[in-house]
Coordinates of C-alpha atoms and ligand atoms in Angstrom, one line a residue:
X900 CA 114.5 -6.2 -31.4
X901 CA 112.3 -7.7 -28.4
X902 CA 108.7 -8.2 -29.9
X903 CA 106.5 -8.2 -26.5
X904 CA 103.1 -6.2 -27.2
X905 CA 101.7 -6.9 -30.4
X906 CA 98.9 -4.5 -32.3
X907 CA 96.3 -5.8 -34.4
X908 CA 94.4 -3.8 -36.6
X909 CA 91.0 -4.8 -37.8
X910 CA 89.0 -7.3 -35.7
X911 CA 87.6 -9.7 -38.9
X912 CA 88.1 -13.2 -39.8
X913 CA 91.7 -12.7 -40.0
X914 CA 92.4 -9.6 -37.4
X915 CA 90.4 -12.8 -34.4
X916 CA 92.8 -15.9 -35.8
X917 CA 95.9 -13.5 -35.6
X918 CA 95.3 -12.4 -32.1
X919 CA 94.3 -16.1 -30.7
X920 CA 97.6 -17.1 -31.7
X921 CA 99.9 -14.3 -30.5
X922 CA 98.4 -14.4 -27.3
X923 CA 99.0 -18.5 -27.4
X924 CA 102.6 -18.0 -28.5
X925 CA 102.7 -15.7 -24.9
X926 CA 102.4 -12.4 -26.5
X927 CA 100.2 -9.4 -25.1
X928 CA 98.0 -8.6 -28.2
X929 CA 95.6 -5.1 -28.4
X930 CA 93.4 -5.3 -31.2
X931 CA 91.4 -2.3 -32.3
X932 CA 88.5 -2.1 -34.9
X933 CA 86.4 0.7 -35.9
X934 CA 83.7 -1.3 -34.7
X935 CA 82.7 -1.9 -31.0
X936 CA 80.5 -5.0 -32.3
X937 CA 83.3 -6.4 -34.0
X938 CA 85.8 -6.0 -31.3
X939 CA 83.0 -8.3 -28.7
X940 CA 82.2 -10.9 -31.5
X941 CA 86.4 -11.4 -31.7
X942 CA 86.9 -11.9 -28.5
X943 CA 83.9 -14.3 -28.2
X944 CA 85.1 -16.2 -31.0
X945 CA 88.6 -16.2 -29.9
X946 CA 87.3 -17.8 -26.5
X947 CA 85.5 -20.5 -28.7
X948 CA 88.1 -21.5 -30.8
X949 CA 90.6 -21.8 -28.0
X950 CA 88.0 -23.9 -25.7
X951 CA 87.4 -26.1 -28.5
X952 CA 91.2 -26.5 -28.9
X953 CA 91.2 -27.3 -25.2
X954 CA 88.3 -29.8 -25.0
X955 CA 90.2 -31.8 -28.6
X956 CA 93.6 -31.8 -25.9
X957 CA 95.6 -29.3 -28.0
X958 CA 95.9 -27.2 -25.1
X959 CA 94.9 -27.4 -22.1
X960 CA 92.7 -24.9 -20.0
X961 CA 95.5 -23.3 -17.9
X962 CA 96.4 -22.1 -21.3
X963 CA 92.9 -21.1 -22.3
X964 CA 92.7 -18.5 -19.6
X965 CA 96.6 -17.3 -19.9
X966 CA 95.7 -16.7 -23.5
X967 CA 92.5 -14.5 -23.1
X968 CA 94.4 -13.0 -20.4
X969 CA 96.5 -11.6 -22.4
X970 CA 94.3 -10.2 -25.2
X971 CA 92.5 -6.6 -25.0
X972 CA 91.0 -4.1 -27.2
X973 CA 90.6 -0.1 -28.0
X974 CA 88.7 1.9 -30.1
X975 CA 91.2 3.6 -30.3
X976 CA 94.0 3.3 -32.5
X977 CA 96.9 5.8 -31.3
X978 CA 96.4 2.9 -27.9
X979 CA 98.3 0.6 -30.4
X980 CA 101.4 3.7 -30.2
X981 CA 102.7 1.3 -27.1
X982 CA 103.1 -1.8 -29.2
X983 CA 106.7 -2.9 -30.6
X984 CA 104.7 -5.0 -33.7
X985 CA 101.5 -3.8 -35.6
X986 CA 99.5 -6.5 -37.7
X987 CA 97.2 -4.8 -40.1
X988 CA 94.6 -6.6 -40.7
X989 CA 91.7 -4.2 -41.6
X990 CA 89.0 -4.6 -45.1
X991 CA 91.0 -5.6 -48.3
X992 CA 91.3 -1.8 -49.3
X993 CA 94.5 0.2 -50.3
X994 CA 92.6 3.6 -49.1
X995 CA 91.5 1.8 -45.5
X996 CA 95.2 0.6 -44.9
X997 CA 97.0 3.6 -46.0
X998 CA 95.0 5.5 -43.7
X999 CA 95.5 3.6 -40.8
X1000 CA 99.1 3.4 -41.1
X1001 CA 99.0 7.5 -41.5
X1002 CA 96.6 7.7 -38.3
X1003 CA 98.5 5.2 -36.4
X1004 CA 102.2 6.9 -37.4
X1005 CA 102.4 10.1 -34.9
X1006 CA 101.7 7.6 -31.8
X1007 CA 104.3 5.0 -32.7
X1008 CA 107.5 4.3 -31.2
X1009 CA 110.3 4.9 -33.4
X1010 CA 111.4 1.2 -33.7
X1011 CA 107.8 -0.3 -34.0
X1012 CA 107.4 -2.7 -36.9
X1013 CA 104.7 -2.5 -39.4
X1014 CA 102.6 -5.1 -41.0
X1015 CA 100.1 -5.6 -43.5
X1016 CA 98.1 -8.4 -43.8
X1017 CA 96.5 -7.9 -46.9
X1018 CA 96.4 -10.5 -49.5
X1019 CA 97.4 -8.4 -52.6
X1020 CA 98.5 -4.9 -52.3
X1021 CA 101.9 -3.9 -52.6
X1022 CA 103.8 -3.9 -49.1
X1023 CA 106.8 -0.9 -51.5
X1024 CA 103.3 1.5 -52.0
X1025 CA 102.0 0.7 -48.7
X1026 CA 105.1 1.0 -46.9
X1027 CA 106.8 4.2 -48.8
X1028 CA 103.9 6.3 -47.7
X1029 CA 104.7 5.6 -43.5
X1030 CA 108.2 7.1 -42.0
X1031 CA 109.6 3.5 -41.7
X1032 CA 109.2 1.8 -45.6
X1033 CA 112.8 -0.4 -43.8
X1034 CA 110.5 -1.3 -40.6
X1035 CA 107.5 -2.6 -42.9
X1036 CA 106.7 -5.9 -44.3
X1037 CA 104.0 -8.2 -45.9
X1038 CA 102.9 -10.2 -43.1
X1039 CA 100.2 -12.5 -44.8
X1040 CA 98.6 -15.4 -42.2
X1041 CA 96.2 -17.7 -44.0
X1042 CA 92.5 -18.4 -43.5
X1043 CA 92.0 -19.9 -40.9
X1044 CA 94.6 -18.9 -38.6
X1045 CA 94.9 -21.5 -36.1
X1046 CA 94.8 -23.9 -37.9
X1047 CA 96.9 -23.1 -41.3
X1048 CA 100.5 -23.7 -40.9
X1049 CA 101.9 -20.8 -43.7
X1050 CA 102.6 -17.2 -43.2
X1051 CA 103.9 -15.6 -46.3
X1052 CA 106.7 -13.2 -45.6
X1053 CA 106.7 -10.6 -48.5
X1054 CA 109.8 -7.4 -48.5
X1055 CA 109.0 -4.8 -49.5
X1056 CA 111.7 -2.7 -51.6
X1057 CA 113.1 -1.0 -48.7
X1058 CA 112.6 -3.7 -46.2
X1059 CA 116.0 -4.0 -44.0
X1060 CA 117.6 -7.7 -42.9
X1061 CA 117.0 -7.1 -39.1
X1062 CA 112.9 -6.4 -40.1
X1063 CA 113.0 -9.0 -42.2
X1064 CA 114.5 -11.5 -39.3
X1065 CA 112.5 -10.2 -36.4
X1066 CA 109.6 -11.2 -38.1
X1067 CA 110.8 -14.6 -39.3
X1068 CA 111.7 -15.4 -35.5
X1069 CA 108.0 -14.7 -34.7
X1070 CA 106.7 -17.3 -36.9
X1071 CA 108.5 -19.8 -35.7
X1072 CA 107.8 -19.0 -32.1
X1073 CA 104.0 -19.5 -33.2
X1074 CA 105.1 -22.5 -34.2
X1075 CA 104.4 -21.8 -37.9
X1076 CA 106.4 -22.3 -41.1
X1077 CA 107.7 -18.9 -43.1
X1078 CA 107.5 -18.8 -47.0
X1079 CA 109.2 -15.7 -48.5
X1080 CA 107.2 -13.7 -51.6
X1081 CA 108.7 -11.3 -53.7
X1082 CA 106.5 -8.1 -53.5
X1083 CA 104.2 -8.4 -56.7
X1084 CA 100.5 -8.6 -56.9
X1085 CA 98.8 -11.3 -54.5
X1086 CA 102.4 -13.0 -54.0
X1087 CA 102.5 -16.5 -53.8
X1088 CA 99.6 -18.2 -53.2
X1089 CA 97.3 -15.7 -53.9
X1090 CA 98.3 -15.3 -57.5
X1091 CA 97.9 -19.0 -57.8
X1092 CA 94.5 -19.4 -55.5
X1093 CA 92.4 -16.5 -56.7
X1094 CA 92.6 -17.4 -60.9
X1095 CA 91.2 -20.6 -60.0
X1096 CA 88.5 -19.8 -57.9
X1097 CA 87.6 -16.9 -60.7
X1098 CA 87.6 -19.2 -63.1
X1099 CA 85.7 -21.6 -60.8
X1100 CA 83.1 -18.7 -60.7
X1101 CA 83.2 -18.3 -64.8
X1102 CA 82.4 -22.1 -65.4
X1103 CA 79.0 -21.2 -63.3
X1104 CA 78.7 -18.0 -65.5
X1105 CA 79.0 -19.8 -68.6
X1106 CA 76.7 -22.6 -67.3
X1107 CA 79.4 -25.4 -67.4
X1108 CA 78.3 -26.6 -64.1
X1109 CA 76.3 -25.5 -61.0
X1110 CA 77.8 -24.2 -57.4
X1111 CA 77.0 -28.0 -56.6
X1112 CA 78.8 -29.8 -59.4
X1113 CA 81.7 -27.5 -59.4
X1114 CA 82.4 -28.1 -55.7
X1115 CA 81.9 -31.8 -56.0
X1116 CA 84.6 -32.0 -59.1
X1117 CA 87.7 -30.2 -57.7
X1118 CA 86.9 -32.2 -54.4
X1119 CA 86.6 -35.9 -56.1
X1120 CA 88.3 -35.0 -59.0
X1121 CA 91.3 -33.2 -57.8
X1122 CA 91.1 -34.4 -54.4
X1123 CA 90.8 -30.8 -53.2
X1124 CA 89.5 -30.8 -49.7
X1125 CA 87.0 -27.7 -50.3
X1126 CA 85.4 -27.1 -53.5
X1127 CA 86.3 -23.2 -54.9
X1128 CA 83.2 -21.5 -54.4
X1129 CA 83.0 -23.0 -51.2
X1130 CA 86.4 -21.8 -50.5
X1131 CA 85.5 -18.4 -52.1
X1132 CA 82.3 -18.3 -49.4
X1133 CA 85.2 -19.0 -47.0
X1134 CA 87.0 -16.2 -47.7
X1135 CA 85.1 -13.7 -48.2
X1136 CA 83.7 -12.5 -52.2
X1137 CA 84.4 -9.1 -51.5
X1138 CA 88.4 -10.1 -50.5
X1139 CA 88.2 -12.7 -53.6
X1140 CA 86.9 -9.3 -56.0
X1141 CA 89.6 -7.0 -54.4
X1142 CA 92.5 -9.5 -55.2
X1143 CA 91.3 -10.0 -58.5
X1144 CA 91.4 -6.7 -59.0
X1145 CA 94.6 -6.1 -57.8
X1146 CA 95.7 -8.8 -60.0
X1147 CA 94.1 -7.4 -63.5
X1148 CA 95.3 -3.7 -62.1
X1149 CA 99.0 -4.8 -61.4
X1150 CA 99.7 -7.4 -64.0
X1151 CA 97.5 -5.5 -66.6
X1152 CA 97.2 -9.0 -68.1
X1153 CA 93.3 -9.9 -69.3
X1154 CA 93.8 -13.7 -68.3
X1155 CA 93.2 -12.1 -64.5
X1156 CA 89.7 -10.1 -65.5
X1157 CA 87.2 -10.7 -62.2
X1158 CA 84.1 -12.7 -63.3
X1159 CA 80.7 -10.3 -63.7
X1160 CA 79.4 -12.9 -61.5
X1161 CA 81.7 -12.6 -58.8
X1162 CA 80.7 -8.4 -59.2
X1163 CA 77.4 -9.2 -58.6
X1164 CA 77.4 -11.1 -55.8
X1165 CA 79.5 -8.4 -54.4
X1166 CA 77.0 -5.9 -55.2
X1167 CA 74.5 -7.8 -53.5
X1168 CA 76.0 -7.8 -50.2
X1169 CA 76.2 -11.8 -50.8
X1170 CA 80.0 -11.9 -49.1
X1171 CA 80.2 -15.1 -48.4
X1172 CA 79.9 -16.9 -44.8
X1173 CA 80.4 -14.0 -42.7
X1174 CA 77.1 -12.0 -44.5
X1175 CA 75.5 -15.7 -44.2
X1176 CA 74.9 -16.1 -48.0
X1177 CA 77.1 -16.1 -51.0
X1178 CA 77.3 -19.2 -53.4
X1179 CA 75.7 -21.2 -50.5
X1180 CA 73.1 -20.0 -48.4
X1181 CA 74.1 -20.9 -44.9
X1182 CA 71.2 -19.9 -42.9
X1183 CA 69.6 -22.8 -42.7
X1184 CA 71.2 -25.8 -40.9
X1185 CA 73.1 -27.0 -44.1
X1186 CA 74.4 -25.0 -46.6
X1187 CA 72.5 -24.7 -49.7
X1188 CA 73.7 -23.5 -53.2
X1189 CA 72.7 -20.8 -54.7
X1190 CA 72.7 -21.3 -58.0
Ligands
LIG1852 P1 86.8 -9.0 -42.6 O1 85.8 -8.3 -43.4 O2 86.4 -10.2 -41.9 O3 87.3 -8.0 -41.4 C1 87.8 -6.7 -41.7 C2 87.7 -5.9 -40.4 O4 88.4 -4.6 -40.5 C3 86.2 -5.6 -40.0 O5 86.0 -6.0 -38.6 C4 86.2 -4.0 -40.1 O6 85.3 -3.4 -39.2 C5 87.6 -3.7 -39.8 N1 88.0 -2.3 -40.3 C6 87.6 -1.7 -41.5 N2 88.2 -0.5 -41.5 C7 89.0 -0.3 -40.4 C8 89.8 0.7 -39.8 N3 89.9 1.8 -40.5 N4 90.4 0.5 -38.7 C9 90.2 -0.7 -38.0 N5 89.5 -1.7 -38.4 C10 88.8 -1.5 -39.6 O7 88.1 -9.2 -43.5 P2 89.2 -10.4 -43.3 O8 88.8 -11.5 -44.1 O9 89.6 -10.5 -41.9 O10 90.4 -9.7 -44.1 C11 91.3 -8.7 -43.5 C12 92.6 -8.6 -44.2 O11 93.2 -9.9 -44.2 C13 92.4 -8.2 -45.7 O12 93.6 -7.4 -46.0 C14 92.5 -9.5 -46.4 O13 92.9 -9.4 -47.7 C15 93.5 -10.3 -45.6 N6 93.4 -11.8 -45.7 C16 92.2 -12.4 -45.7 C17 92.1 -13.8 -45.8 C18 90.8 -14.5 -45.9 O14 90.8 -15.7 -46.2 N7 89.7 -13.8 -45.6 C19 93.3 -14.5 -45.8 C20 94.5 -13.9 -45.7 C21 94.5 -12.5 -45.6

């Protein structure tokens, strides 16, 4: 399996990270969002990051240019029927993703890979409703991207050994290091991450400590180098609240219930960084907590 032209689904956070370091690692990346806005503010920020990679010596700017040279975008998603990899990386959603992968199926090429992305779903469901459940895997790159060395490899029921090996030989030709989940909800670090952070948000709830002191203790007490709301904020509370869910849904286990507090900011529109506010607000010039 040659892996040349890679599709990327979903122009967030994660969907700009992915394609800056395909098209790093010398692979021609499309990336398609429903969004026109969010397709522009990737490629902004992929030009950005990379520059700032450049002017710290990582790269240099030969590289710069061969990378965003490589990178374009569609609104359309049956463009991505050329590509021999897809990288889903669209809202943390089982509907979103299933429909994508349905859209996306009558343009593909019959040996094309699938990915998902996503953090918790299961990659058996996701991948038994496509024509290919031995072609698709969990392909979970953490937040973000450039920067973090892990990808989680997660198999889904079905997945075959040549899938399975393709995609390990792309991690390590973007330089990354491959840890292999088994496919239950939020695999590995997920299902370790996300209870802490929710319980991070439940000592706020309860009053045990404020966004402030929280932080403060898992940095100088546990020598963690963000504090867990800050880390939620990081993330993204919506993505935090979906896991969670998927967690409480799949394990049916109450020790995973999502904290009312973490619903509400949700239901604010509080996200996080990328909505600007969330347990800090962060439209000022330094964050500020919010509670
Ligand atoms: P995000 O909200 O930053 O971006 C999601 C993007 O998907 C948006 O630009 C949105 O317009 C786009 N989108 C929505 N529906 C679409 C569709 N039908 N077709 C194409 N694009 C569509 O979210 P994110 O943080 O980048 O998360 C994306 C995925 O990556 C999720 O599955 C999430 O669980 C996973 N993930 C997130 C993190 C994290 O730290 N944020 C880490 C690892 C994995």
């Amino acid at each position: 399996m040659t892996i040349q032209k890679v599709g990327v689904v979903g122009a967030g956070q994660m969907g700009n990270g992915i394609a800056h370091v395909f098209a790093l690692a010398g692979y021609d990346v499309l990336m398609t969002d429903v969004s026109q806005e969010a397709l522009d503010k990737a490629v902004k920020l992929i030009e950005g990051n990379l520059a700032r990679q450049a002017s710290r010596g990582k790269i240099d700017e030969d590289e710069v240019a061969a990378a965003m040279g490589r990178i374009s975008c569609t609104l359309s998603l049956a463009d991505l029927g050329q590509t021999d990899l897809v990288i889903e990386a669209a809202t943390e959603r089982e509907s979103i993703k299933q429909a994508i992968f349905e859209d996306l199926q009558p343009h593909l090429k019959p040996d094309t890979i699938l990915t998902s992305n996503t953090s918790s779903i299961s990659i058996t469901r996701l991948a038994s409703r496509t024509d290919r459940p031995e072609k698709f895997m969990g392909f979970h790159f953490m937040n973000p991207v450039p920067v973090m060395q892990l990808v989680e490899l997660i198999r889904g029921i079905a997945t075959d050994e040549p899938t399975y090996k393709a995609l390990h030989e792309v991690v390590e030709k973007l330089g990354k290091t491959a840890a292999s989940a088994e496919d239950f909800p939020a695999f590995i670090v997920n299902r370790i991450l996300m209870p802490m952070i929710n319980e991070a948000v439940y000592t706020l709830y309860e009053g045990v400590g404020s966004v402030k002191s929280i932080d403060e203790s898992l940095k100088l007490g546990a020598n963690h180098p963000m504090g867990p709301l800050e880390l939620a904020d990081f993330i993204g509370l919506d993505t935090c609240l979906a896991i969670m869910n998927v967690l409480h849904d799949g394990l049916a286990d109450t020790k995973y219930r999502p904290c009312p507090l973490l619903t509400k900011y949700v239901e604010a529109g509080w996200l996080g960084r990328k909505t600007q506010r969330g347990f800090y607000d962060y439209r000022g010039e330094t964050p500020v907590p919010t509670r």
